[in-house]
Short mmCIF file of C-alpha atoms in Angstrom, two decimals:
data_model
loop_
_atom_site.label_atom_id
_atom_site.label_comp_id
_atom_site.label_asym_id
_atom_site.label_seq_id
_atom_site.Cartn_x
_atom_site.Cartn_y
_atom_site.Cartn_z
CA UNK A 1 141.44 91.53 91.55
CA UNK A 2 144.09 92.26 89.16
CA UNK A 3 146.93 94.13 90.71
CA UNK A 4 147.07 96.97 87.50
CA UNK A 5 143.64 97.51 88.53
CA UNK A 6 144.43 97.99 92.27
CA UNK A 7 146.85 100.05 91.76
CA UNK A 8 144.88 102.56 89.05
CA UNK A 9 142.12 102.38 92.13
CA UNK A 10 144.91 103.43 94.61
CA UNK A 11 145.94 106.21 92.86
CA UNK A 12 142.23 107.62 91.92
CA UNK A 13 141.16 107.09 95.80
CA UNK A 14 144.11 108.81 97.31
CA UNK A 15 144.15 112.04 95.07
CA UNK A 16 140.78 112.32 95.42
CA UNK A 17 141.48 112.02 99.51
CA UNK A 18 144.55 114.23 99.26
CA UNK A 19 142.47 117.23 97.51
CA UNK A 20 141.65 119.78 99.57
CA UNK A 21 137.82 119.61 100.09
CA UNK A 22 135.21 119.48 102.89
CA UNK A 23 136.43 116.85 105.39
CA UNK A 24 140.03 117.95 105.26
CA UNK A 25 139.07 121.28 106.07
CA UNK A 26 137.03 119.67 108.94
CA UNK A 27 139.91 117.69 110.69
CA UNK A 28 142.25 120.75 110.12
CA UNK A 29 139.45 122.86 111.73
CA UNK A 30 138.47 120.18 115.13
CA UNK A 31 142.30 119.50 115.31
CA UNK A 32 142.69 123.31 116.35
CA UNK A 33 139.57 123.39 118.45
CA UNK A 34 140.50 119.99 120.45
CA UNK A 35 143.54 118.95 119.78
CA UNK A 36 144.80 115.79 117.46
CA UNK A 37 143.76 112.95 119.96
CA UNK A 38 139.60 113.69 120.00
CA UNK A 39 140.20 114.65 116.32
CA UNK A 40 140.29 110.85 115.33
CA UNK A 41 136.36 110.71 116.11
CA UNK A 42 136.12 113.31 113.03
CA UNK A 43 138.46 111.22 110.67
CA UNK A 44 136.60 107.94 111.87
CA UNK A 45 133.37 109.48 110.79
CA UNK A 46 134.55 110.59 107.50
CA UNK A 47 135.65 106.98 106.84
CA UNK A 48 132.87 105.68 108.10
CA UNK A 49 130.17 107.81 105.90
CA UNK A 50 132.91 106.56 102.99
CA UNK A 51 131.81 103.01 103.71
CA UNK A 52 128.54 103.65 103.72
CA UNK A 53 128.52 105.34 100.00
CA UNK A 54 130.84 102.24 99.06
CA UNK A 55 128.14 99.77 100.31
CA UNK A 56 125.34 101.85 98.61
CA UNK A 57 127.20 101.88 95.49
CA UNK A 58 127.70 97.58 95.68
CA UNK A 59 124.05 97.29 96.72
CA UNK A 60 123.39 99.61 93.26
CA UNK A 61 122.11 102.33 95.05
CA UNK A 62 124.78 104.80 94.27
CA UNK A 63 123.44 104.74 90.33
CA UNK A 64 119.59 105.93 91.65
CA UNK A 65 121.37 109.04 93.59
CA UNK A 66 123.15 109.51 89.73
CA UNK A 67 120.24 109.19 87.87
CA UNK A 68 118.18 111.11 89.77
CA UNK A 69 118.35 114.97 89.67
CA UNK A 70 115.88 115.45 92.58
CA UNK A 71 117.78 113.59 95.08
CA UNK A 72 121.36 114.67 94.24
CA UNK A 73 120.31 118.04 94.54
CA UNK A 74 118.53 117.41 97.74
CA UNK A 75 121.91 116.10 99.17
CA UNK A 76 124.36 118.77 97.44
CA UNK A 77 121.90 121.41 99.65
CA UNK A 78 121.62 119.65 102.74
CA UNK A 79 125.38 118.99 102.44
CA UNK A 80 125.22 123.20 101.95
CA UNK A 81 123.47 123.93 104.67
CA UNK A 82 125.44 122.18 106.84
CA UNK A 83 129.04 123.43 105.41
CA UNK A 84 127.68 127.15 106.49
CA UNK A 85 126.75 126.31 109.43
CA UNK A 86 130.24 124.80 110.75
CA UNK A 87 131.10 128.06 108.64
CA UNK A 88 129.02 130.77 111.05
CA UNK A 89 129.80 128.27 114.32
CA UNK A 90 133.32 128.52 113.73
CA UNK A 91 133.65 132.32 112.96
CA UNK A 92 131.68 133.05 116.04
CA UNK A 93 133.55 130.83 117.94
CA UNK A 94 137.16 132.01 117.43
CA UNK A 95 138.94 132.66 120.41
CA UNK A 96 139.93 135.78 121.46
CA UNK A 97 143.64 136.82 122.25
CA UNK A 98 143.85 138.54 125.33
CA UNK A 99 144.85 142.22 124.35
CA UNK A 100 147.89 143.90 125.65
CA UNK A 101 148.97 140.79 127.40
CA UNK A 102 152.43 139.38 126.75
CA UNK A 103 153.37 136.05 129.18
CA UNK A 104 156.87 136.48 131.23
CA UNK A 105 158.72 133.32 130.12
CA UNK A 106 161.15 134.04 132.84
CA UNK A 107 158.30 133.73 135.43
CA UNK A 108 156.64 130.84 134.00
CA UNK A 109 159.95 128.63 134.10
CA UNK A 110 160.14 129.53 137.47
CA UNK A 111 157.04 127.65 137.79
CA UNK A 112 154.19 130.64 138.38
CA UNK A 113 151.04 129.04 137.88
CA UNK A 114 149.22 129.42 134.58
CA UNK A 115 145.61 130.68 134.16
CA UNK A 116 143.38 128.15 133.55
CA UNK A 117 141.64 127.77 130.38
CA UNK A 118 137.83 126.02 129.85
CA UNK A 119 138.50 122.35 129.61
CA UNK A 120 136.93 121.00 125.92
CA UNK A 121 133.99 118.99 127.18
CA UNK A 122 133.26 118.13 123.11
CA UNK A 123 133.27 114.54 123.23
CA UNK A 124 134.05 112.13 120.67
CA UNK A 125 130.75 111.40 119.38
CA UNK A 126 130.15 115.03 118.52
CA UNK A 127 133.42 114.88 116.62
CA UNK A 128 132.32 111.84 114.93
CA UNK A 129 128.81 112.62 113.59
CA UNK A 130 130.16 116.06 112.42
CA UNK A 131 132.99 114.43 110.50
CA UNK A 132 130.11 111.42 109.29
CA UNK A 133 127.75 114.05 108.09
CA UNK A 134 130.47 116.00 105.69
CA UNK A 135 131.39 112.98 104.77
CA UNK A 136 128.11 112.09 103.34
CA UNK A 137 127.26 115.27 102.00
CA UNK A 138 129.90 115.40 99.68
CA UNK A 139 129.49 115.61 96.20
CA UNK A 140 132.70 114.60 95.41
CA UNK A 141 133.11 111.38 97.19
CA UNK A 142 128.92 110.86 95.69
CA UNK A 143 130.33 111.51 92.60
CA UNK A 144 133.35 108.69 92.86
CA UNK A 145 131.27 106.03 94.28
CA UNK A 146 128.20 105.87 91.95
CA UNK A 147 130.31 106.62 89.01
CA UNK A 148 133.66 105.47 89.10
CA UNK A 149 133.60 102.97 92.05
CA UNK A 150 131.43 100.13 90.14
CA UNK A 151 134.34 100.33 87.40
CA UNK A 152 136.39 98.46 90.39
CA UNK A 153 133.85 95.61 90.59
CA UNK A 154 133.99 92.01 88.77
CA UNK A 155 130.39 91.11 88.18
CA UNK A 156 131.88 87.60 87.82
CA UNK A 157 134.01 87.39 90.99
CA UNK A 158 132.65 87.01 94.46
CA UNK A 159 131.50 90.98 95.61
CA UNK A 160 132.59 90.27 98.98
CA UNK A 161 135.99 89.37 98.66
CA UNK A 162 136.17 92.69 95.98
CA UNK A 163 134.36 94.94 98.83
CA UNK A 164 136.63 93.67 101.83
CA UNK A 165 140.10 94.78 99.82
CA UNK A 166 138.50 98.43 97.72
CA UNK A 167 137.26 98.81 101.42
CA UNK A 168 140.34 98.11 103.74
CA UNK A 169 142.91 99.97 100.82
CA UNK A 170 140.38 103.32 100.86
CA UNK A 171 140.45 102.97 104.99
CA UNK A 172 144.08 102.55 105.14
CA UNK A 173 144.19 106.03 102.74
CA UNK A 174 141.34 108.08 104.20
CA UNK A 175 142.85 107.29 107.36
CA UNK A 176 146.76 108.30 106.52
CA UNK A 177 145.63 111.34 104.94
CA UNK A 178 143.89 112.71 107.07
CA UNK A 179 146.15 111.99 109.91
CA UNK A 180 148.09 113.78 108.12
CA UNK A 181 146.08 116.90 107.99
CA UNK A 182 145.23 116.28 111.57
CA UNK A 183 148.99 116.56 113.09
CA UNK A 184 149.54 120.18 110.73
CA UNK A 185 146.92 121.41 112.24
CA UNK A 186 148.10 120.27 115.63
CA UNK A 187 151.14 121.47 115.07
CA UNK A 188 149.70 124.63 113.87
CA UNK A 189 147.59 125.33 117.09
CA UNK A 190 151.19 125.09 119.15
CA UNK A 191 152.15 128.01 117.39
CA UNK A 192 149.16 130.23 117.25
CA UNK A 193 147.49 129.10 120.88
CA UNK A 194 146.43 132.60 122.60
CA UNK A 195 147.60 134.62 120.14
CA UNK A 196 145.76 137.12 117.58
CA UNK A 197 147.04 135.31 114.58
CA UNK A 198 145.06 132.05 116.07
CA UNK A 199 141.96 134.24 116.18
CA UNK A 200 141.86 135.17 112.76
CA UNK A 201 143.05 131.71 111.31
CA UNK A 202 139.70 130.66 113.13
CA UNK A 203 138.17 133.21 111.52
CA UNK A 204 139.73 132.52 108.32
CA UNK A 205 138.69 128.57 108.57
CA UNK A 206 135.38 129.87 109.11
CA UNK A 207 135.23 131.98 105.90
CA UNK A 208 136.51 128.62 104.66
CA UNK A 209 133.60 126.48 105.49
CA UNK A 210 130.92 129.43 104.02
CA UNK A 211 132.62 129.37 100.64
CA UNK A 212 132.81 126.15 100.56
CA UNK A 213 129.05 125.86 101.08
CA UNK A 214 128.62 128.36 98.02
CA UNK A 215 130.75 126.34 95.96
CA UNK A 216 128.66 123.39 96.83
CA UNK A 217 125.31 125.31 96.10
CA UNK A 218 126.56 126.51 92.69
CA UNK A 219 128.35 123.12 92.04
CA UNK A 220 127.14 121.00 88.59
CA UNK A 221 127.69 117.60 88.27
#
C-alpha cells in the first residue's frame, strides 16, 4: 500500500472516530456508570463491530447494505431503537444526590467510615455487547465502510495483507480515541460523584442518547 494512500486513510478514519457520535457518547456514558477499567469492554465492542463492517465490506457485502434501501433502513431503525433505549435506561437510572447532606472532610480524614455504596455487578460482557451493538448500528461507520472503505483496496494486491494493516491502523485509532473519551469521563465522575450536578449530567447524557435516536430516525443517506 502506498504510504500517500495510508496516510489520506489515517486521516479520514480518525476524524470520523474523533466526531462526536453514538459510541463516544457510549464510553463517556459507561465510563461514569463503572468507572474507566470495565469501560474497555464497551470500546472493545465498538472496535470489534468496526471489524466486522470492514470484513463485510472486503467480502462485498457492504455494497448490498448500499444498494439496498430496505435493509439500510432496517438497520438505521433498529440502530434507533436501541439509541432510545440506552436514552430512557440512562435517564431513569441517574443517581440521586442525597439532599441536604454535606460530608465533614475533617471527620473523614480522621478515618470515620464511609457509607457504603451498591457495588457495580455490570460485567464486562454487558459492556461489550452494548458498545458492539452501537457500533453496528451506526450509519456513519455503514456509510464509511461500503462507500469509502473499498477506495483503500488494490484489486491487484493480495486482500489480506491490505485488510491486516487498514485493520490494525483503524484498531490502533478507535482504540486511542476512545480511551481518550473514556479517561474525561473518568475524570469527570471524580468531580461530580454524589453530587446533584452528577444527577443531571446523567440526565443530560440521557437526553443525549434520545436525540440522538431522532437524529438517526430522520437521518438520509
Amino acid at each position: 500500500m502506498l504510504l500517500s494512500l495510508w496516510l489520506l486513510y489515517v486521516s479520514l478514519a480518525a476524524a470520523l472516530i474523533a466526531s462526536p457520535g453514538p459510541s463516544a457518547l457510549l464510553c463517556v456514558s459507561h465510563a461514569l456508570a463503572h468507572g474507566a477499567r470495565k469501560t474497555i469492554g464497551t470500546i472493545l465492542g465498538g472496535i470489534t463491530a468496526s471489524m466486522t463492517l470492514m470484513l463485510l465490506s472486503a467480502l462485498g457485502l457492504g455494497a448490498i447494505i448500499a444498494a439496498s434501501d430496505t435493509l439500510f433502513s432496517a438497520i438505521k431503525w433498529a440502530g434507533a431503537v436501541y439509541l432510545l433505549y440506552l436514552g430512557i435506561s440512562t435517564w431513569r437510572n441517574a443517581k440521586q444526590a442525597p439532599a441536604g447532606v454535606e460530608v465533614d472532610t475533617e471527620v473523614a480524614n480522621a478515618g470515620a467510615p464511609e457509607l457504603a455504596e451498591p457495588a457495580d455487578t455490570t460485567t464486562f460482557w454487558t459492556l461489550f455487547r452494548k458498545g458492539l451493538m452501537v457500533g453496528l448500528g451506526n450509519p456513519k461507520d455503514l456509510l464509511f465502510f461500503s462507500a469509502l472503505f473499498p477506495q483503500f483496496m488494490d484489486a491487484s494486491a493480495p486482500v489480506a495483507g491490505q485488510l491486516l494493516i487498514l485493520g490494525c491502523t483503524w484498531m490502533v485509532l478507535d482504540g486511542s480515541i476512545m480511551l481518550m473519551y473514556v479517561l474525561a469521563g473518568a475524570k469527570l465522575l471524580a468531580r461530580l460523584h454524589g453530587t446533584r450536578a452528577g444527577q443531571w449530567f446523567d440526565r443530560a447524557t440521557g437526553g443525549a442518547f434520545m436525540a440522538a435516536a431522532g437524529s438517526l430516525a430522520t437521518s438520509q443517506r
